[in-house]
């Protein structure tokens, strides 16, 4: 068999160098396993570590700068190669290249990307790229910091001071519920709580959260509820209006076993159903009233609760 030589470097070829008249090294230089751009910039959120190149912020699996970089490189640069799934990648940041800002944030580094063909480990390639990181707050975090990210308002109201304990209890229960929901979905939270004369206003990050809270309240308390909505802007991407939903919740000012006076007759609150109140007097006369009846002070007079005596 005549000797063959590499057309590029002149090396004598053997059986391991079957590549079109080139040695393996020269072949891989001519036909690299992958080719990437030399440098890439992307934004990282200061608070949550979400990253983006254009518009959409992507939440990282782990809020740690090197895992964010790795995740971003896989997503932004290696995606098409990963789809083919024939190369094993290994990413190695070059420590001597790290540049930190005055606030100790990594703003630039070199990263070497090693790749090996899955069924032939001799076929490999490496490329070093420069990474530039810009820090800002993602939409969610800037809204969170600014306290303006709310889509819905919940107004919790009681009749007067005597029911403030109830408001406190409701707030405690609501906070506990929202914390649990937030753990699973960080978009759900109470933006702020504002004291009002007869209760509080809750500013909520989503309408969905409002519905969670309402169903929690329904299972524990009696109230009347009024919903309203107001157009506050336009979602240009989806081409539809953005509404701020408002829900007013007025808690019933009486509870079971309360004694109330109606037209000079004393009644005991025997039962409270979903929308009615069942009352009974000493002569065993039954009276059924709507919730709304008790929101008008002129209709009745609260005497006391049997359990309080
Ligand atoms: Zn060669
Ligand atoms: Zn963020």
mmCIF file of C-alpha atoms and ligand atoms in Angstrom:
data_model
loop_
_atom_site.group_PDB
_atom_site.id
_atom_site.type_symbol
_atom_site.label_atom_id
_atom_site.label_comp_id
_atom_site.label_asym_id
_atom_site.label_seq_id
_atom_site.Cartn_x
_atom_site.Cartn_y
_atom_site.Cartn_z
ATOM 1 C CA UNK A 1 0.000 0.000 0.000
ATOM 2 C CA UNK A 2 1.483 3.340 -0.991
ATOM 3 C CA UNK A 3 2.124 5.876 1.677
ATOM 4 C CA UNK A 4 -0.383 8.652 1.950
ATOM 5 C CA UNK A 5 0.291 12.124 3.300
ATOM 6 C CA UNK A 6 -1.923 14.753 4.881
ATOM 7 C CA UNK A 7 -2.689 17.401 2.289
ATOM 8 C CA UNK A 8 -2.504 20.136 4.916
ATOM 9 C CA UNK A 9 0.364 19.352 7.258
ATOM 10 C CA UNK A 10 2.171 16.629 5.323
ATOM 11 C CA UNK A 11 2.001 14.063 8.111
ATOM 12 C CA UNK A 12 2.055 10.408 7.029
ATOM 13 C CA UNK A 13 -1.463 9.054 7.232
ATOM 14 C CA UNK A 14 -2.330 5.753 8.845
ATOM 15 C CA UNK A 15 -5.563 3.803 9.216
ATOM 16 C CA UNK A 16 -6.772 6.161 11.929
ATOM 17 C CA UNK A 17 -6.757 9.033 9.469
ATOM 18 C CA UNK A 18 -9.395 8.128 6.926
ATOM 19 C CA UNK A 19 -10.579 11.616 6.349
ATOM 20 C CA UNK A 20 -10.218 12.614 2.710
ATOM 21 C CA UNK A 21 -6.510 12.851 2.542
ATOM 22 C CA UNK A 22 -6.123 14.709 5.813
ATOM 23 C CA UNK A 23 -4.884 13.688 9.215
ATOM 24 C CA UNK A 24 -7.510 13.702 11.929
ATOM 25 C CA UNK A 25 -6.199 16.933 13.472
ATOM 26 C CA UNK A 26 -6.288 18.812 10.222
ATOM 27 C CA UNK A 27 -9.658 17.368 9.335
ATOM 28 C CA UNK A 28 -11.152 18.544 12.622
ATOM 29 C CA UNK A 29 -9.681 21.995 12.096
ATOM 30 C CA UNK A 30 -11.263 22.142 8.652
ATOM 31 C CA UNK A 31 -14.556 20.655 9.745
ATOM 32 C CA UNK A 32 -15.056 21.544 13.390
ATOM 33 C CA UNK A 33 -17.668 19.590 15.301
ATOM 34 C CA UNK A 34 -19.441 22.834 16.149
ATOM 35 C CA UNK A 35 -18.994 26.490 15.462
ATOM 36 C CA UNK A 36 -20.153 29.275 17.745
ATOM 37 C CA UNK A 37 -19.999 33.052 17.825
ATOM 38 C CA UNK A 38 -16.940 34.403 19.699
ATOM 39 C CA UNK A 39 -18.785 36.462 22.223
ATOM 40 C CA UNK A 40 -22.200 36.801 23.703
ATOM 41 C CA UNK A 41 -23.877 39.316 25.987
ATOM 42 C CA UNK A 42 -26.955 38.830 28.032
ATOM 43 C CA UNK A 43 -28.755 40.394 30.931
ATOM 44 C CA UNK A 44 -29.075 38.913 34.385
ATOM 45 C CA UNK A 45 -31.602 40.020 36.985
ATOM 46 C CA UNK A 46 -29.929 41.332 40.127
ATOM 47 C CA UNK A 47 -32.559 39.862 42.409
ATOM 48 C CA UNK A 48 -33.748 36.551 41.018
ATOM 49 C CA UNK A 49 -31.039 35.606 38.505
ATOM 50 C CA UNK A 50 -33.438 35.428 35.562
ATOM 51 C CA UNK A 51 -31.628 36.014 32.277
ATOM 52 C CA UNK A 52 -32.528 37.352 28.876
ATOM 53 C CA UNK A 53 -31.062 38.303 25.528
ATOM 54 C CA UNK A 54 -34.070 40.128 24.188
ATOM 55 C CA UNK A 55 -37.446 40.455 25.788
ATOM 56 C CA UNK A 56 -38.442 37.398 27.664
ATOM 57 C CA UNK A 57 -36.852 36.772 31.062
ATOM 58 C CA UNK A 58 -36.088 33.148 31.845
ATOM 59 C CA UNK A 59 -35.989 31.979 35.425
ATOM 60 C CA UNK A 60 -32.877 29.864 36.093
ATOM 61 C CA UNK A 61 -33.025 26.488 37.805
ATOM 62 C CA UNK A 62 -30.532 27.770 40.338
ATOM 63 C CA UNK A 63 -29.753 31.411 41.215
ATOM 64 C CA UNK A 64 -25.967 31.087 41.100
ATOM 65 C CA UNK A 65 -23.953 32.982 38.509
ATOM 66 C CA UNK A 66 -22.079 30.051 36.932
ATOM 67 C CA UNK A 67 -25.106 27.847 36.673
ATOM 68 C CA UNK A 68 -26.992 30.797 35.163
ATOM 69 C CA UNK A 69 -24.188 31.241 32.594
ATOM 70 C CA UNK A 70 -24.200 27.543 31.793
ATOM 71 C CA UNK A 71 -27.967 27.452 31.412
ATOM 72 C CA UNK A 72 -27.905 30.558 29.188
ATOM 73 C CA UNK A 73 -25.159 29.137 26.932
ATOM 74 C CA UNK A 74 -27.023 25.880 26.484
ATOM 75 C CA UNK A 75 -30.175 27.790 25.658
ATOM 76 C CA UNK A 76 -28.756 30.595 23.499
ATOM 77 C CA UNK A 77 -25.838 28.906 21.721
ATOM 78 C CA UNK A 78 -25.989 25.142 21.906
ATOM 79 C CA UNK A 79 -29.687 24.531 21.417
ATOM 80 C CA UNK A 80 -29.443 23.339 17.798
ATOM 81 C CA UNK A 81 -26.601 20.944 18.636
ATOM 82 C CA UNK A 82 -28.481 19.606 21.640
ATOM 83 C CA UNK A 83 -31.443 18.881 19.414
ATOM 84 C CA UNK A 84 -29.299 16.594 17.273
ATOM 85 C CA UNK A 85 -28.034 15.106 20.501
ATOM 86 C CA UNK A 86 -24.793 13.757 19.058
ATOM 87 C CA UNK A 87 -22.306 15.883 20.999
ATOM 88 C CA UNK A 88 -21.478 15.800 24.688
ATOM 89 C CA UNK A 89 -20.681 19.296 25.918
ATOM 90 C CA UNK A 90 -18.628 20.353 28.867
ATOM 91 C CA UNK A 91 -18.322 24.027 29.855
ATOM 92 C CA UNK A 92 -15.351 25.404 31.732
ATOM 93 C CA UNK A 93 -15.028 29.045 32.806
ATOM 94 C CA UNK A 94 -11.526 30.442 32.731
ATOM 95 C CA UNK A 95 -10.888 31.867 36.180
ATOM 96 C CA UNK A 96 -8.070 34.170 35.156
ATOM 97 C CA UNK A 97 -10.481 35.961 32.827
ATOM 98 C CA UNK A 98 -13.048 36.897 35.480
ATOM 99 C CA UNK A 99 -13.808 40.591 35.707
ATOM 100 C CA UNK A 100 -15.878 41.844 38.593
ATOM 101 C CA UNK A 101 -17.692 45.148 38.953
ATOM 102 C CA UNK A 102 -17.190 47.481 41.913
ATOM 103 C CA UNK A 103 -20.285 45.859 43.395
ATOM 104 C CA UNK A 104 -18.627 42.471 43.135
ATOM 105 C CA UNK A 105 -20.739 41.213 40.280
ATOM 106 C CA UNK A 106 -19.133 39.056 37.618
ATOM 107 C CA UNK A 107 -19.421 41.135 34.456
ATOM 108 C CA UNK A 108 -17.165 39.288 32.050
ATOM 109 C CA UNK A 109 -15.451 35.945 31.676
ATOM 110 C CA UNK A 110 -14.084 33.549 29.111
ATOM 111 C CA UNK A 111 -15.721 30.199 28.825
ATOM 112 C CA UNK A 112 -14.298 27.201 27.035
ATOM 113 C CA UNK A 113 -16.827 24.898 25.502
ATOM 114 C CA UNK A 114 -15.607 21.347 24.977
ATOM 115 C CA UNK A 115 -17.543 19.006 22.775
ATOM 116 C CA UNK A 116 -17.042 15.351 21.942
ATOM 117 C CA UNK A 117 -18.874 13.326 19.345
ATOM 118 C CA UNK A 118 -20.991 10.769 21.182
ATOM 119 C CA UNK A 119 -19.989 7.682 19.203
ATOM 120 C CA UNK A 120 -16.383 8.657 18.486
ATOM 121 C CA UNK A 121 -14.544 10.359 21.327
ATOM 122 C CA UNK A 122 -11.574 11.045 19.048
ATOM 123 C CA UNK A 123 -13.733 13.589 17.249
ATOM 124 C CA UNK A 124 -13.773 16.610 19.448
ATOM 125 C CA UNK A 125 -13.581 20.345 19.408
ATOM 126 C CA UNK A 126 -13.207 23.187 21.813
ATOM 127 C CA UNK A 127 -13.926 26.850 21.516
ATOM 128 C CA UNK A 128 -13.453 29.703 23.930
ATOM 129 C CA UNK A 129 -16.028 32.461 23.907
ATOM 130 C CA UNK A 130 -16.253 35.718 25.764
ATOM 131 C CA UNK A 131 -19.270 36.333 27.920
ATOM 132 C CA UNK A 132 -20.457 39.768 28.954
ATOM 133 C CA UNK A 133 -23.098 40.122 31.622
ATOM 134 C CA UNK A 134 -25.276 43.145 32.186
ATOM 135 C CA UNK A 135 -27.226 43.420 35.376
ATOM 136 C CA UNK A 136 -30.634 44.917 35.790
ATOM 137 C CA UNK A 137 -33.922 43.988 37.390
ATOM 138 C CA UNK A 138 -36.294 41.748 35.517
ATOM 139 C CA UNK A 139 -39.845 42.995 35.070
ATOM 140 C CA UNK A 140 -41.152 40.945 37.934
ATOM 141 C CA UNK A 141 -38.442 42.028 40.397
ATOM 142 C CA UNK A 142 -38.569 45.703 39.484
ATOM 143 C CA UNK A 143 -42.299 45.666 39.968
ATOM 144 C CA UNK A 144 -41.788 43.846 43.212
ATOM 145 C CA UNK A 145 -39.224 46.403 44.426
ATOM 146 C CA UNK A 146 -41.323 49.302 43.272
ATOM 147 C CA UNK A 147 -44.411 47.877 44.881
ATOM 148 C CA UNK A 148 -46.453 48.694 41.814
ATOM 149 C CA UNK A 149 -46.990 45.261 40.413
ATOM 150 C CA UNK A 150 -50.538 44.607 41.261
ATOM 151 C CA UNK A 151 -53.395 43.606 39.083
ATOM 152 C CA UNK A 152 -56.058 43.368 41.667
ATOM 153 C CA UNK A 153 -57.186 44.973 44.870
ATOM 154 C CA UNK A 154 -59.064 43.280 47.631
ATOM 155 C CA UNK A 155 -60.886 45.477 50.078
ATOM 156 C CA UNK A 156 -61.618 43.681 53.322
ATOM 157 C CA UNK A 157 -64.081 45.553 55.490
ATOM 158 C CA UNK A 158 -65.810 45.122 58.805
ATOM 159 C CA UNK A 159 -68.556 47.232 60.322
ATOM 160 C CA UNK A 160 -66.542 48.931 63.035
ATOM 161 C CA UNK A 161 -63.739 48.685 65.591
ATOM 162 C CA UNK A 162 -65.441 45.896 67.497
ATOM 163 C CA UNK A 163 -64.624 43.571 64.595
ATOM 164 C CA UNK A 164 -60.936 44.485 64.234
ATOM 165 C CA UNK A 165 -59.935 41.206 65.856
ATOM 166 C CA UNK A 166 -61.696 39.481 62.989
ATOM 167 C CA UNK A 167 -59.663 41.441 60.432
ATOM 168 C CA UNK A 168 -56.469 40.442 62.227
ATOM 169 C CA UNK A 169 -57.461 36.799 62.206
ATOM 170 C CA UNK A 170 -58.389 36.949 58.526
ATOM 171 C CA UNK A 171 -55.078 38.628 57.649
ATOM 172 C CA UNK A 172 -53.079 35.997 59.531
ATOM 173 C CA UNK A 173 -54.879 33.193 57.730
ATOM 174 C CA UNK A 174 -54.555 34.920 54.364
ATOM 175 C CA UNK A 175 -50.821 35.567 54.817
ATOM 176 C CA UNK A 176 -50.250 31.947 55.691
ATOM 177 C CA UNK A 177 -52.162 30.816 52.606
ATOM 178 C CA UNK A 178 -50.340 33.222 50.285
ATOM 179 C CA UNK A 179 -46.930 32.166 51.601
ATOM 180 C CA UNK A 180 -47.742 28.580 50.725
ATOM 181 C CA UNK A 181 -48.874 29.560 47.222
ATOM 182 C CA UNK A 182 -45.793 31.785 46.723
ATOM 183 C CA UNK A 183 -43.478 28.873 47.523
ATOM 184 C CA UNK A 184 -44.885 27.024 44.538
ATOM 185 C CA UNK A 185 -45.299 30.034 42.265
ATOM 186 C CA UNK A 186 -43.251 33.176 42.835
ATOM 187 C CA UNK A 187 -45.638 35.284 40.762
ATOM 188 C CA UNK A 188 -48.260 35.049 43.487
ATOM 189 C CA UNK A 189 -47.809 37.438 46.356
ATOM 190 C CA UNK A 190 -49.321 40.313 48.298
ATOM 191 C CA UNK A 191 -47.663 43.496 47.039
ATOM 192 C CA UNK A 192 -48.788 45.649 49.922
ATOM 193 C CA UNK A 193 -51.347 45.916 52.658
ATOM 194 C CA UNK A 194 -52.891 49.303 53.323
ATOM 195 C CA UNK A 195 -54.791 50.120 56.504
ATOM 196 C CA UNK A 196 -58.186 51.641 55.950
ATOM 197 C CA UNK A 197 -60.735 53.015 58.386
ATOM 198 C CA UNK A 198 -62.751 49.829 58.647
ATOM 199 C CA UNK A 199 -60.345 47.223 57.388
ATOM 200 C CA UNK A 200 -57.485 46.782 54.954
ATOM 201 C CA UNK A 201 -56.771 46.872 51.228
ATOM 202 C CA UNK A 202 -54.695 44.037 49.841
ATOM 203 C CA UNK A 203 -52.795 44.711 46.612
ATOM 204 C CA UNK A 204 -52.264 41.393 44.861
ATOM 205 C CA UNK A 205 -49.813 40.454 42.137
ATOM 206 C CA UNK A 206 -52.344 38.461 40.128
ATOM 207 C CA UNK A 207 -56.059 37.986 39.699
ATOM 208 C CA UNK A 208 -55.520 34.304 40.198
ATOM 209 C CA UNK A 209 -54.309 34.953 43.736
ATOM 210 C CA UNK A 210 -57.453 36.926 44.446
ATOM 211 C CA UNK A 211 -59.539 33.894 43.541
ATOM 212 C CA UNK A 212 -57.463 31.668 45.814
ATOM 213 C CA UNK A 213 -58.012 34.061 48.702
ATOM 214 C CA UNK A 214 -61.733 34.363 48.035
ATOM 215 C CA UNK A 215 -62.224 30.614 48.116
ATOM 216 C CA UNK A 216 -60.186 30.423 51.317
ATOM 217 C CA UNK A 217 -62.391 33.104 52.890
ATOM 218 C CA UNK A 218 -65.569 31.392 51.711
ATOM 219 C CA UNK A 219 -64.760 28.248 53.611
ATOM 220 C CA UNK A 220 -64.098 30.165 56.828
ATOM 221 C CA UNK A 221 -66.157 33.356 56.949
ATOM 222 C CA UNK A 222 -69.466 34.925 56.015
ATOM 223 C CA UNK A 223 -69.501 38.007 53.857
ATOM 224 C CA UNK A 224 -70.992 39.792 50.911
ATOM 225 C CA UNK A 225 -68.820 40.324 47.883
ATOM 226 C CA UNK A 226 -68.845 42.906 45.120
ATOM 227 C CA UNK A 227 -66.566 42.704 42.101
ATOM 228 C CA UNK A 228 -65.683 45.545 39.776
ATOM 229 C CA UNK A 229 -63.070 46.130 37.095
ATOM 230 C CA UNK A 230 -61.331 49.088 35.580
ATOM 231 C CA UNK A 231 -59.380 49.368 32.337
ATOM 232 C CA UNK A 232 -55.848 50.515 33.235
ATOM 233 C CA UNK A 233 -53.846 49.867 30.081
ATOM 234 C CA UNK A 234 -53.310 47.778 27.037
ATOM 235 C CA UNK A 235 -51.285 44.632 26.474
ATOM 236 C CA UNK A 236 -49.853 45.487 23.036
ATOM 237 C CA UNK A 237 -48.426 41.991 22.529
ATOM 238 C CA UNK A 238 -51.701 40.231 23.132
ATOM 239 C CA UNK A 239 -53.738 43.103 21.740
ATOM 240 C CA UNK A 240 -56.155 43.330 24.609
ATOM 241 C CA UNK A 241 -56.926 45.512 27.555
ATOM 242 C CA UNK A 242 -55.375 45.145 30.985
ATOM 243 C CA UNK A 243 -57.942 45.347 33.721
ATOM 244 C CA UNK A 244 -57.499 45.998 37.371
ATOM 245 C CA UNK A 245 -59.969 43.929 39.299
ATOM 246 C CA UNK A 246 -61.359 45.095 42.569
ATOM 247 C CA UNK A 247 -63.259 43.024 45.057
ATOM 248 C CA UNK A 248 -64.985 44.493 48.039
ATOM 249 C CA UNK A 249 -65.655 42.047 50.827
ATOM 250 C CA UNK A 250 -67.826 43.059 53.732
ATOM 251 C CA UNK A 251 -67.815 40.626 56.580
ATOM 252 C CA UNK A 252 -71.074 39.903 58.299
ATOM 253 C CA UNK A 253 -71.241 41.928 61.538
ATOM 254 C CA UNK A 254 -72.951 39.172 63.459
ATOM 255 C CA UNK A 255 -72.037 35.610 64.310
ATOM 256 C CA UNK A 256 -73.781 32.505 65.491
ATOM 257 C CA UNK A 257 -75.372 32.780 68.957
ATOM 258 C CA UNK A 258 -75.392 36.571 68.863
ATOM 259 C CA UNK A 259 -78.494 38.133 70.319
ATOM 260 C CA UNK A 260 -79.962 40.888 68.209
ATOM 261 C CA UNK A 261 -82.908 43.112 68.735
ATOM 262 C CA UNK A 262 -85.239 43.597 65.798
ATOM 263 C CA UNK A 263 -88.276 45.821 66.296
ATOM 264 C CA UNK A 264 -87.947 45.392 70.062
ATOM 265 C CA UNK A 265 -87.850 41.630 69.869
ATOM 266 C CA UNK A 266 -84.800 39.688 70.892
ATOM 267 C CA UNK A 267 -83.617 37.011 68.536
ATOM 268 C CA UNK A 268 -80.784 34.605 68.728
ATOM 269 C CA UNK A 269 -78.726 33.948 65.598
ATOM 270 C CA UNK A 270 -79.414 30.285 65.186
ATOM 271 C CA UNK A 271 -77.683 29.582 61.901
ATOM 272 C CA UNK A 272 -75.811 31.320 59.123
ATOM 273 C CA UNK A 273 -75.991 29.713 55.692
ATOM 274 C CA UNK A 274 -74.271 30.785 52.533
ATOM 275 C CA UNK A 275 -76.633 33.669 51.956
ATOM 276 C CA UNK A 276 -79.219 33.689 54.736
ATOM 277 C CA UNK A 277 -79.351 34.218 58.462
ATOM 278 C CA UNK A 278 -81.728 32.182 60.552
ATOM 279 C CA UNK A 279 -82.974 33.858 63.727
ATOM 280 C CA UNK A 280 -85.280 32.623 66.478
ATOM 281 C CA UNK A 281 -86.925 34.328 69.434
ATOM 282 C CA UNK A 282 -88.100 33.002 72.799
ATOM 283 C CA UNK A 283 -91.543 32.267 71.464
ATOM 284 C CA UNK A 284 -89.847 30.045 68.916
ATOM 285 C CA UNK A 285 -90.687 32.337 66.037
ATOM 286 C CA UNK A 286 -88.310 31.868 63.163
ATOM 287 C CA UNK A 287 -87.059 34.774 61.112
ATOM 288 C CA UNK A 288 -84.921 34.530 57.996
ATOM 289 C CA UNK A 289 -82.963 37.494 56.693
ATOM 290 C CA UNK A 290 -80.536 38.215 53.875
ATOM 291 C CA UNK A 291 -76.970 39.187 54.680
ATOM 292 C CA UNK A 292 -77.615 42.668 53.363
ATOM 293 C CA UNK A 293 -80.179 43.248 56.095
ATOM 294 C CA UNK A 294 -77.417 43.393 58.674
ATOM 295 C CA UNK A 295 -75.329 45.952 56.851
ATOM 296 C CA UNK A 296 -77.921 48.562 57.612
ATOM 297 C CA UNK A 297 -77.608 49.783 61.202
ATOM 298 C CA UNK A 298 -81.194 50.913 61.387
ATOM 299 C CA UNK A 299 -82.549 47.405 61.004
ATOM 300 C CA UNK A 300 -81.279 45.815 64.154
ATOM 301 C CA UNK A 301 -79.354 46.261 67.343
ATOM 302 C CA UNK A 302 -76.649 43.862 68.465
ATOM 303 C CA UNK A 303 -77.070 42.964 72.129
ATOM 304 C CA UNK A 304 -74.478 40.356 72.962
ATOM 305 C CA UNK A 305 -73.164 36.936 72.187
ATOM 306 C CA UNK A 306 -74.193 34.042 74.422
ATOM 307 C CA UNK A 307 -70.643 32.730 74.341
ATOM 308 C CA UNK A 308 -69.279 36.053 75.549
ATOM 309 C CA UNK A 309 -71.503 36.066 78.657
HETATM 310 ZN ZN1 LIG B 1 -2.489 17.113 8.902
HETATM 311 ZN ZN1 LIG B 2 -35.825 39.110 38.771
#
